Amino acid sequence: MVSIKDVARVAGVSNKTVSRVVNKEPNVRPQTIDRVEQVIQQLGYVPNLSARLIRTKRSSTFGVMTDLVTTTPYSGDIMRGVLDWVKENDRTLLTINTDGNPEQEQLAWRTFQEHRIDGVLYVTMYHKEVELRQTVLPTVLVNCQVASTKGLLTPSIVPDDYQGAFDLTRFVLEQGHQRIAYIRLNPELLGAQLRYQAFLDATLGRDDLTIDIRIGMVGPVGREDNRVFAEVTDLITQKSPPEVIICGNDEMALQAFQAVMIRGLRIPEDISIVGFDDFQTISTRLHPPLTTAALPYHALGYQGAMLLESLVKGELSSIKPILLPCPLIRRESTISAFT
Amino acid sequence: MVSIKDVARVAGVSNKTVSRVVNKEPNVRPQTIDRVEQVIQQLGYVPNLSARLIRTKRSSTFGVMTDLVTTTPYSGDIMRGVLDWVKENDRTLLTINTDGNPEQEQLAWRTFQEHRIDGVLYVTMYHKEVELRQTVLPTVLVNCQVASTKGLLTPSIVPDDYQGAFDLTRFVLEQGHQRIAYIRLNPELLGAQLRYQAFLDATLGRDDLTIDIRIGMVGPVGREDNRVFAEVTDLITQKSPPEVIICGNDEMALQAFQAVMIRGLRIPEDISIVGFDDFQTISTRLHPPLTTAALPYHALGYQGAMLLESLVKGELSSIKPILLPCPLIRRESTISAFT
DNA sequence: TTGTATGCGTTATCAC
DNA sequence: GTGATAACGCATACAA
């Protein structure tokens, strides 16, 4: 492989001059620059970042550690966000999948150290609480947060499930609906708890409402027992069925749609349905398309990387978790009760 | 940062001896090994891979270059497959997203060279043909193949869309159906062409069949105009509607399901529906679950990495594209015409 | 404006 | 079995 010395020899200059040209340092005569660049082209010289790292101690590389336990495949957009930031900021990305396994995480930390990574993004594919064993390297949590108070030293960025669900519920109430069904997500998910709590808070003190709460899925994350279809079927065959069904997420909304359609009811004329996530393959492909709240996956990754950069540079002022809004996406699966 | 010299000094041995212990080379006394390992623990020494690379010229790192233009989010499983192989084989992975943009690809190749990557996986998120400008590094194509004959030098691994669609069609015929509708995918997709051709070949010469072919989506990949719902509605309101609808993929099957359900028809009693991809969020969440063919995403990534390893080692005998089967997944959205 | 000497953390060579 | 020393490709300090 051709090195800086080869270039220097052929160009008839010293190593240092080549180095200056490559790194665009000042104080080189334009003619010399030209000549050196010619030789670089001609020999196909490409600088060796590893050699540079030994001297500078800055790898300009971030590591991503992820569990890849996914509830919706769109969470892959987090990675996309990270990759986009990294590309725009001349860094590179080392990715390791640990399946959420502590032993594999241990190995991952070690690998990152061996590569002299500048910082680590600890990414989970669904919003959850984690226990962080070690942070030998500057670390930012993406889509997850530490439970214990001692972990407050690790900055994190998460979606604002509470705000999203609160806005969604308020929207439904503004539509004038009074008989409301709520299908809960797997309580194991942190997002499920936040969304449910927001629903309760947003409906608090409204005694004019009739609220029917069901549990849609239970069991270990990713392999849960799905009861949504049965629950919705039960709901709509009651004497006085709900006017609107709020589903814990879009995947559940898909189930609800089918249960309703098979019964010959129309959406939204007979019953309104809302989801959560804005899982596009579902939300935009349903007839009618789904009113939901969007999880800001791409932004989580992008801003998470940004956050890590400022952490690495020591420019981070506050350490408290950053909440990214989940905007209400209003589509045609909901209708006003007043019309 | 603590280096090999620090360990050597504290342990009272030479650099080389520490190196021997770290790399598990022979010819070191057990006692010496113990002592050195103690000091390594004590000082928290972690070898610097960059420094090692300078000497050995082997980075033990693969690069992944991907366009991330995705038709189904499950294609992320390709990355999962790659990550799994890489983890099991003590390599690390550098990922760059190019959005399929040639200029960004250029930069990506350069970055890989700067890092002295051992080999590159060129991954596309849907099965397509690509033009490869340069392969300065050992490269394997995953989920894509080169169009021109000169590109035959680059090994590739792709799903066998043809086989999958052929088997699926044969399965439908064995069920005894004679009035068949086929909803075509965006013809831009290579998979769409292969699947359609397989359907034609599998039904060739069967004049007892009534075949109705529709185009479900057209336009640029990822932003296409979706006409499936309208086409299926049209199909089933005809005088003699099809007994089975073969959809280009699962996402289209979702549309077909809704069009059929809204009309009050039952699946599969009144009409059978099949998809392609085994896009789980859809295929297992439909009622009834969908008969389809599975795209082997994980295997593409996993075996692609394997392929790259043998290419790098110079052990690759044949260069012709590897086809991975798309197995038939038989679920309840289809029924025999004889019952 | 340019060059020389030295050091980074590791492995390779060869001598002891 | 073990160690001294050179070498890898580059950057830094300093000299010219």
XYZ file of N, CA and C in Angstrom, chain A residues 79-281:
609
model
N -31.434 4.385 13.248
C -30.119 4.182 12.642
C -29.909 5.130 11.470
N -30.956 5.290 10.694
C -30.870 6.183 9.552
C -30.530 7.603 10.003
N -31.163 8.031 11.086
C -30.902 9.361 11.619
C -29.452 9.496 12.060
N -28.957 8.489 12.737
C -27.567 8.509 13.188
C -26.634 8.570 11.981
N -26.905 7.700 11.012
C -26.051 7.646 9.822
C -26.043 8.984 9.099
N -27.195 9.634 9.049
C -27.261 10.922 8.359
C -26.406 11.972 9.064
N -26.528 12.032 10.377
C -25.735 13.028 11.107
C -24.241 12.752 10.921
N -23.901 11.509 11.084
C -22.503 11.094 11.009
C -21.899 11.441 9.646
N -22.707 11.244 8.631
C -22.228 11.532 7.279
C -21.996 13.034 7.099
N -22.936 13.810 7.607
C -22.836 15.264 7.444
C -21.702 15.851 8.273
N -21.221 15.100 9.237
C -20.210 15.658 10.131
C -18.876 14.909 10.073
N -18.651 14.246 8.961
C -17.362 13.602 8.715
C -16.907 12.665 9.811
N -17.851 11.917 10.300
C -17.461 10.865 11.223
C -17.838 9.528 10.598
N -17.378 8.451 11.209
C -17.816 7.136 10.743
C -18.430 6.387 11.911
N -19.106 5.300 11.566
C -19.931 4.620 12.562
C -19.596 3.140 12.631
N -19.340 2.681 13.837
C -19.099 1.266 14.098
C -20.341 0.722 14.788
N -20.944 -0.315 14.222
C -22.196 -0.808 14.784
C -22.024 -2.194 15.381
N -22.552 -2.373 16.564
C -22.542 -3.694 17.190
C -23.927 -4.015 17.728
N -24.400 -5.186 17.403
C -25.689 -5.658 17.900
C -25.464 -6.596 19.071
N -26.087 -6.303 20.176
C -25.861 -7.122 21.372
C -27.070 -7.967 21.734
N -28.171 -7.809 21.011
C -29.420 -8.498 21.335
C -29.868 -8.172 22.759
N -29.335 -7.115 23.328
C -29.700 -6.750 24.689
C -29.080 -7.663 25.735
N -28.182 -8.523 25.306
C -27.534 -9.496 26.177
C -26.340 -8.862 26.921
N -26.375 -8.868 28.253
C -25.329 -8.210 29.045
C -23.909 -8.670 28.716
N -23.737 -9.975 28.485
C -22.390 -10.455 28.172
C -21.901 -9.893 26.846
N -22.811 -9.858 25.901
C -22.431 -9.307 24.599
C -22.188 -7.806 24.702
N -22.921 -7.152 25.584
C -22.678 -5.724 25.785
C -21.278 -5.511 26.335
N -20.907 -6.370 27.252
C -19.564 -6.318 27.823
C -18.509 -6.365 26.715
N -18.677 -7.325 25.817
C -17.745 -7.472 24.698
C -17.767 -6.238 23.799
N -18.961 -5.687 23.623
C -19.088 -4.521 22.755
C -18.313 -3.332 23.317
N -18.453 -3.103 24.616
C -17.697 -2.007 25.237
C -16.208 -2.194 24.989
N -15.784 -3.429 25.153
C -14.361 -3.728 24.949
C -13.940 -3.422 23.509
N -14.750 -3.890 22.576
C -14.435 -3.642 21.162
C -14.340 -2.144 20.878
N -15.280 -1.399 21.429
C -15.252 0.050 21.227
C -13.969 0.656 21.787
N -13.552 0.140 22.920
C -12.312 0.657 23.501
C -11.120 0.311 22.623
N -11.105 -0.898 22.123
C -10.002 -1.320 21.257
C -9.884 -0.413 20.032
N -11.045 0.036 19.572
C -11.041 0.898 18.387
C -10.862 2.369 18.751
N -10.744 2.638 20.027
C -10.553 4.011 20.496
C -11.636 4.947 19.959
N -12.874 4.408 20.005
C -14.069 5.161 19.655
C -14.149 6.457 20.457
N -14.666 7.520 19.840
C -14.793 8.788 20.565
C -16.004 8.815 21.489
N -17.058 8.072 21.105
C -18.268 8.081 21.925
C -19.238 7.002 21.483
N -20.180 6.688 22.354
C -21.090 5.568 22.087
C -22.556 6.007 22.145
N -23.316 5.566 21.171
C -24.767 5.719 21.217
C -25.368 4.375 21.631
N -26.028 4.380 22.767
C -26.666 3.166 23.257
C -28.125 3.235 22.826
N -28.464 2.447 21.801
C -29.775 2.578 21.172
C -30.661 1.369 21.450
N -31.872 1.608 21.926
C -32.833 0.511 22.019
C -33.929 0.751 20.986
N -34.509 -0.335 20.545
C -35.463 -0.221 19.456
C -36.885 0.063 19.924
N -37.114 -0.009 21.197
C -38.383 0.532 21.714
C -38.085 1.266 23.008
N -38.920 2.215 23.314
C -38.731 3.089 24.459
C -38.755 2.283 25.748
N -37.655 2.267 26.465
C -37.590 1.452 27.669
C -36.609 2.011 28.679
N -36.642 1.419 29.867
C -35.648 1.759 30.874
C -34.538 0.726 30.843
N -33.312 1.173 31.050
C -32.197 0.238 31.011
C -31.329 0.404 32.250
N -30.582 -0.648 32.523
C -29.557 -0.553 33.556
C -28.223 -0.490 32.850
N -27.464 0.543 33.137
C -26.176 0.690 32.475
C -25.086 0.234 33.434
N -24.356 -0.797 33.010
C -23.337 -1.340 33.887
C -22.093 -0.462 33.903
N -21.689 -0.064 32.743
C -20.465 0.720 32.688
C -20.548 1.753 31.570
N -19.896 2.833 31.766
C -19.727 3.777 30.670
C -18.284 4.250 30.709
N -17.428 3.393 30.208
C -16.012 3.741 30.148
C -15.783 4.811 29.093
N -16.773 4.955 28.229
C -16.656 5.942 27.152
C -17.831 6.908 27.235
N -17.678 8.109 26.685
C -18.810 9.036 26.659
C -19.991 8.375 25.962
N -21.145 8.406 26.607
C -22.294 7.664 26.090
C -23.568 8.496 26.123
N -24.374 8.339 25.087
C -25.705 8.939 25.053
C -26.729 7.828 24.846
N -27.784 7.851 25.619
C -28.849 6.863 25.477
C -29.881 7.362 24.482
N -30.241 6.514 23.531
C -31.233 6.900 22.539
C -32.435 5.968 22.638
N -33.602 6.554 22.835
C -34.850 5.801 22.957
C -34.916 4.987 24.246
N -34.049 5.313 25.184
C -34.093 4.639 26.476
C -33.529 5.559 27.534
N -33.797 5.225 28.788
C -33.308 6.054 29.877
C -32.981 5.181 31.069
N -32.106 5.669 31.935
C -31.727 4.870 33.095
C -32.740 5.048 34.195
N -32.992 3.953 34.916
C -33.994 3.970 35.968
C -33.443 4.629 37.227
N -32.287 4.194 37.637
C -31.741 4.655 38.911
C -31.280 6.105 38.832
N -31.181 6.738 39.974
C -30.756 8.133 40.002
C -29.276 8.278 39.708
N -28.516 7.243 40.037
C -27.079 7.348 39.811
C -26.775 7.439 38.322
N -27.680 6.913 37.525
C -27.488 6.935 36.081
C -27.746 8.297 35.473
N -28.171 9.246 36.285
C -28.489 10.574 35.762
C -27.302 11.233 35.073
N -26.140 10.626 35.248
C -24.962 11.205 34.627
C -24.919 10.935 33.129
N -25.751 10.015 32.685
C -25.757 9.694 31.261
C -26.901 10.413 30.549
N -26.571 11.293 29.621
C -27.624 12.010 28.904
C -28.438 11.061 28.033
N -29.690 11.409 27.806
C -30.527 10.547 26.990
C -31.506 11.368 26.169
N -32.022 10.730 25.132
C -33.011 11.381 24.283
C -34.107 10.372 23.969
N -35.328 10.755 24.270
C -36.455 9.818 24.148
C -37.681 10.507 23.549
N -38.603 9.705 22.992
C -39.841 10.290 22.464
C -40.775 10.671 23.611
N -41.558 11.717 23.423
C -42.491 12.164 24.450
C -43.831 11.456 24.274
N -43.850 10.198 24.645
C -45.070 9.391 24.520
C -46.241 10.041 25.257
N -45.932 10.614 26.403
C -46.993 11.207 27.214
C -47.677 12.341 26.455
N -46.898 13.251 25.955
C -47.465 14.390 25.203
C -48.260 13.905 24.003
N -47.698 12.924 23.278
C -48.382 12.424 22.085
C -49.745 11.843 22.417
N -49.777 11.028 23.460
C -51.032 10.379 23.847
C -52.004 11.392 24.436
N -51.469 12.364 25.150
C -52.325 13.398 25.737
C -53.008 14.198 24.624
N -52.229 14.633 23.654
C -52.785 15.405 22.533
C -53.806 14.589 21.752
N -53.485 13.330 21.568
C -54.371 12.445 20.815
C -55.711 12.299 21.544
N -55.632 12.113 22.843
C -56.856 11.961 23.633
C -57.676 13.255 23.613
N -56.990 14.365 23.794
C -57.671 15.659 23.757
C -58.357 15.880 22.408
N -57.675 15.465 21.366
C -58.254 15.597 20.020
C -59.560 14.818 19.911
N -59.527 13.600 20.423
C -60.725 12.752 20.392
C -61.863 13.391 21.191
N -61.520 13.964 22.330
C -62.542 14.599 23.167
C -63.122 15.830 22.467
N -62.244 16.590 21.817
C -62.710 17.765 21.080
C -63.652 17.384 19.945
N -63.495 16.171 19.456
C -64.390 15.681 18.412
C -65.788 15.398 18.980
N -65.880 15.430 20.296
C -67.191 15.295 20.925
C -67.587 13.878 21.311
N -66.658 12.949 21.202
C -66.998 11.564 21.539
C -67.092 11.378 23.051
N -68.019 10.536 23.480
C -68.200 10.317 24.912
C -68.055 8.856 25.317
N -68.331 7.960 24.390
C -68.119 6.539 24.686
C -66.793 6.136 24.061
N -65.812 5.936 24.928
C -64.438 5.738 24.471
C -63.895 4.400 24.936
N -63.309 3.661 24.002
C -62.619 2.429 24.391
C -61.125 2.642 24.246
N -60.377 2.066 25.160
C -58.916 2.190 25.100
C -58.300 0.797 25.151
N -57.513 0.472 24.128
C -56.854 -0.839 24.098
C -55.400 -0.659 24.508
N -55.048 -1.243 25.625
C -53.693 -1.041 26.157
C -52.649 -1.904 25.469
N -51.486 -1.304 25.343
C -50.306 -2.016 24.863
C -49.766 -2.923 25.964
N -48.813 -3.728 25.583
C -48.071 -4.535 26.537
C -47.506 -3.637 27.647
N -47.948 -3.835 28.883
C -47.500 -2.967 29.977
C -45.997 -3.018 30.214
N -45.339 -4.003 29.605
C -43.883 -4.103 29.726
C -43.184 -2.904 29.094
N -43.831 -2.335 28.098
C -43.219 -1.233 27.367
C -43.380 0.077 28.132
N -42.312 0.818 28.245
C -42.372 2.105 28.928
C -43.343 3.032 28.208
N -43.301 3.000 26.879
C -44.210 3.820 26.089
C -45.664 3.516 26.415
N -45.947 2.249 26.667
C -47.310 1.845 26.991
C -47.782 2.520 28.270
N -46.919 2.540 29.261
C -47.273 3.145 30.544
C -47.516 4.640 30.395
N -46.611 5.302 29.696
C -46.727 6.754 29.520
C -47.992 7.118 28.749
N -48.266 6.347 27.692
C -49.440 6.634 26.876
C -50.721 6.429 27.676
N -50.722 5.376 28.445
C -51.914 5.062 29.231
C -52.141 6.132 30.298
N -51.070 6.518 30.946
C -51.182 7.540 31.983
C -51.698 8.854 31.391
N -51.201 9.187 30.211
C -51.641 10.414 29.539
C -53.128 10.344 29.226
N -53.566 9.170 28.793
C -54.990 8.987 28.503
C -55.825 9.221 29.760
N -55.365 8.623 30.870
C -56.090 8.786 32.129
C -56.125 10.258 32.545
N -54.985 10.918 32.445
C -54.903 12.323 32.845
C -55.783 13.213 31.970
N -55.787 12.913 30.680
C -56.538 13.766 29.749
C -58.043 13.593 29.910
N -58.466 12.457 30.457
C -59.905 12.221 30.618
C -60.353 12.444 32.063
N -59.416 12.811 32.903
C -59.678 12.964 34.342
C -60.800 13.981 34.609
N -61.714 13.578 35.497
C -62.763 14.497 35.927
C -63.893 14.681 34.937
N -63.822 13.971 33.822
C -64.919 14.063 32.846
C -65.925 12.949 33.115
N -66.922 13.202 33.980
C -67.854 12.132 34.343
C -68.891 11.897 33.259
N -68.860 12.731 32.222
C -69.796 12.509 31.113
C -69.295 11.405 30.185
N -68.099 10.938 30.438
C -67.522 9.933 29.540
C -67.804 8.515 30.015
N -67.983 7.612 29.055
C -68.020 6.191 29.367
C -66.748 5.570 28.817
N -65.934 5.060 29.704
C -64.625 4.568 29.277
C -64.505 3.071 29.493
N -64.109 2.381 28.447
C -63.953 0.929 28.514
C -62.504 0.581 28.191
N -61.817 0.016 29.155
C -60.389 -0.250 28.964
C -60.114 -1.739 28.820
N -59.388 -2.092 27.777
C -59.042 -3.494 27.543
C -57.524 -3.635 27.407
N -57.057 -4.825 27.664
C -55.632 -5.093 27.442
C -55.476 -5.856 26.141
N -54.690 -5.313 25.239
C -54.598 -5.873 23.893
C -53.520 -6.919 23.730
N -52.407 -6.710 24.407
C -51.341 -7.705 24.288
C -50.574 -7.829 25.594
N -50.236 -9.073 25.903
C -49.455 -9.343 27.106
C -48.389 -10.379 26.780
N -47.364 -10.423 27.605
C -46.313 -11.409 27.409
C -44.995 -10.735 27.102
N -43.962 -11.534 26.871
C -42.630 -10.977 26.613
C -42.611 -10.169 25.313
N -41.917 -9.057 25.352
C -41.852 -8.146 24.214
C -41.395 -8.859 22.940
N -42.162 -8.682 21.888
C -41.808 -9.284 20.606
C -42.479 -10.634 20.400
N -42.929 -11.258 21.491
C -43.589 -12.554 21.359
C -44.864 -12.571 22.200
N -45.562 -11.454 22.160
C -46.717 -11.360 23.043
C -47.959 -12.025 22.452
N -48.869 -12.311 23.357
C -50.163 -12.867 23.001
C -51.046 -11.707 22.561
N -51.625 -11.812 21.367
C -52.377 -10.700 20.810
C -53.881 -10.930 20.903
N -54.554 -10.107 21.691
C -55.981 -10.317 21.912
C -56.830 -9.184 21.336
N -56.212 -8.331 20.535
C -56.895 -7.127 20.086
C -58.145 -7.444 19.277
N -58.010 -8.361 18.336
C -59.139 -8.686 17.464
C -60.344 -9.137 18.292
N -60.087 -10.024 19.231
C -61.172 -10.537 20.071
C -61.774 -9.431 20.932
N -60.933 -8.620 21.521
C -61.418 -7.549 22.398
C -62.268 -6.544 21.626
N -61.808 -6.176 20.451
C -62.552 -5.198 19.661
C -63.881 -5.797 19.210
N -63.830 -7.054 18.804
C -65.073 -7.719 18.418
C -66.071 -7.684 19.572
N -65.570 -7.949 20.750
C -66.429 -7.899 21.929
C -66.975 -6.489 22.160
N -66.106 -5.518 22.030
C -66.498 -4.120 22.252
C -67.659 -3.698 21.358
N -67.527 -4.000 20.072
C -68.502 -3.462 19.111
C -69.778 -4.278 19.037
N -69.801 -5.423 19.702
C -71.049 -6.205 19.710
C -71.827 -5.972 21.000
N -71.338 -5.040 21.800
C -72.072 -4.686 23.021
C -73.340 -3.919 22.671
N -74.176 -3.759 23.688
C -75.420 -3.001 23.478
C -75.106 -1.585 23.002
N -74.249 -0.910 23.776
C -73.921 0.446 23.328
C -72.416 0.539 23.082
N -72.028 0.242 21.844
C -70.605 0.175 21.482
C -69.946 1.553 21.551
N -68.630 1.583 21.674
C -67.911 2.864 21.750
C -68.011 3.642 20.431
N -67.882 4.954 20.540
C -67.855 5.792 19.336
C -66.450 5.875 18.766
N -65.505 5.643 19.659
C -64.112 5.725 19.218
C -63.282 4.703 19.978
N -62.336 4.097 19.247
C -61.410 3.163 19.888
C -60.010 3.743 19.795
N -59.394 3.951 20.950
C -58.013 4.424 20.981
C -57.106 3.218 21.161
N -56.250 2.985 20.194
C -55.378 1.805 20.241
C -53.980 2.202 20.703
N -53.350 1.319 21.433
C -52.017 1.576 21.968
C -50.980 1.848 20.904
N -51.133 1.219 19.757
C -50.266 1.540 18.625
C -50.959 1.194 17.304
N -50.265 1.451 16.207
C -50.881 1.284 14.889
C -51.131 -0.173 14.542
N -50.238 -1.037 15.011
C -50.402 -2.452 14.730
C -51.703 -2.953 15.340
N -52.014 -2.436 16.498
C -53.279 -2.801 17.127
C -54.441 -2.166 16.371
N -54.226 -0.994 15.859
C -55.274 -0.335 15.073
C -55.613 -1.170 13.837
N -54.594 -1.795 13.264
C -54.836 -2.670 12.111
C -55.789 -3.802 12.484
N -55.551 -4.366 13.653
C -56.443 -5.419 14.144
C -57.856 -4.885 14.330
N -57.937 -3.719 14.950
C -59.238 -3.116 15.234
C -59.998 -2.861 13.928
N -59.293 -2.331 12.936
C -59.913 -2.077 11.631
C -60.599 -3.333 11.100
N -59.860 -4.435 11.164
C -60.388 -5.664 10.592
C -61.592 -6.179 11.353
N -61.501 -6.118 12.674
C -62.628 -6.580 13.495
C -63.875 -5.768 13.174
N -63.664 -4.456 12.992
C -64.788 -3.568 12.685
C -65.333 -3.824 11.289
N -64.435 -3.977 10.323
C -64.856 -4.167 8.938
C -65.606 -5.479 8.749
N -65.104 -6.523 9.405
C -65.743 -7.833 9.261
C -67.176 -7.799 9.779
N -67.414 -6.953 10.786
C -68.761 -6.800 11.333
C -69.639 -5.907 10.452
N -69.068 -5.382 9.391
C -69.860 -4.564 8.481
C -70.032 -3.119 8.934
N -69.274 -2.716 9.930
C -69.342 -1.315 10.373
C -68.400 -0.460 9.538
N -68.741 0.824 9.433
C -67.922 1.720 8.632
C -67.022 2.586 9.519
N -65.810 2.845 9.015
C -64.874 3.735 9.694
C -64.728 4.980 8.814
N -64.926 6.173 9.312
C -65.216 6.534 10.700
C -66.696 6.761 10.991
N -67.571 6.552 9.991
C -68.974 6.930 10.198
C -69.597 6.230 11.406
N -69.366 4.923 11.524
C -69.942 4.197 12.646
C -69.039 4.229 13.872
N -67.753 4.232 13.605
C -66.815 4.211 14.732
C -65.471 4.815 14.294
N -64.917 5.639 15.151
C -63.604 6.227 14.875
C -62.512 5.362 15.492
N -61.345 5.346 14.863
C -60.218 4.581 15.405
C -58.949 5.429 15.321
N -58.168 5.435 16.388
C -56.861 6.091 16.339
C -55.777 5.129 16.810
N -54.573 5.372 16.338
C -53.444 4.524 16.710
C -52.358 5.325 17.410
N -51.144 4.837 17.300
C -49.975 5.561 17.803
C -48.757 4.947 17.122
N -47.800 5.746 16.724
C -46.518 5.348 16.111
C -46.349 5.985 14.724
N -47.451 6.108 13.997
C -47.392 6.415 12.571
C -46.480 5.426 11.840
N -46.794 4.168 12.022
C -46.122 3.074 11.332
C -46.676 3.070 9.903
N -45.956 3.736 9.022
C -46.472 4.108 7.701
C -47.126 2.977 6.915
N -46.473 1.828 6.908
C -47.031 0.731 6.121
C -48.455 0.431 6.544
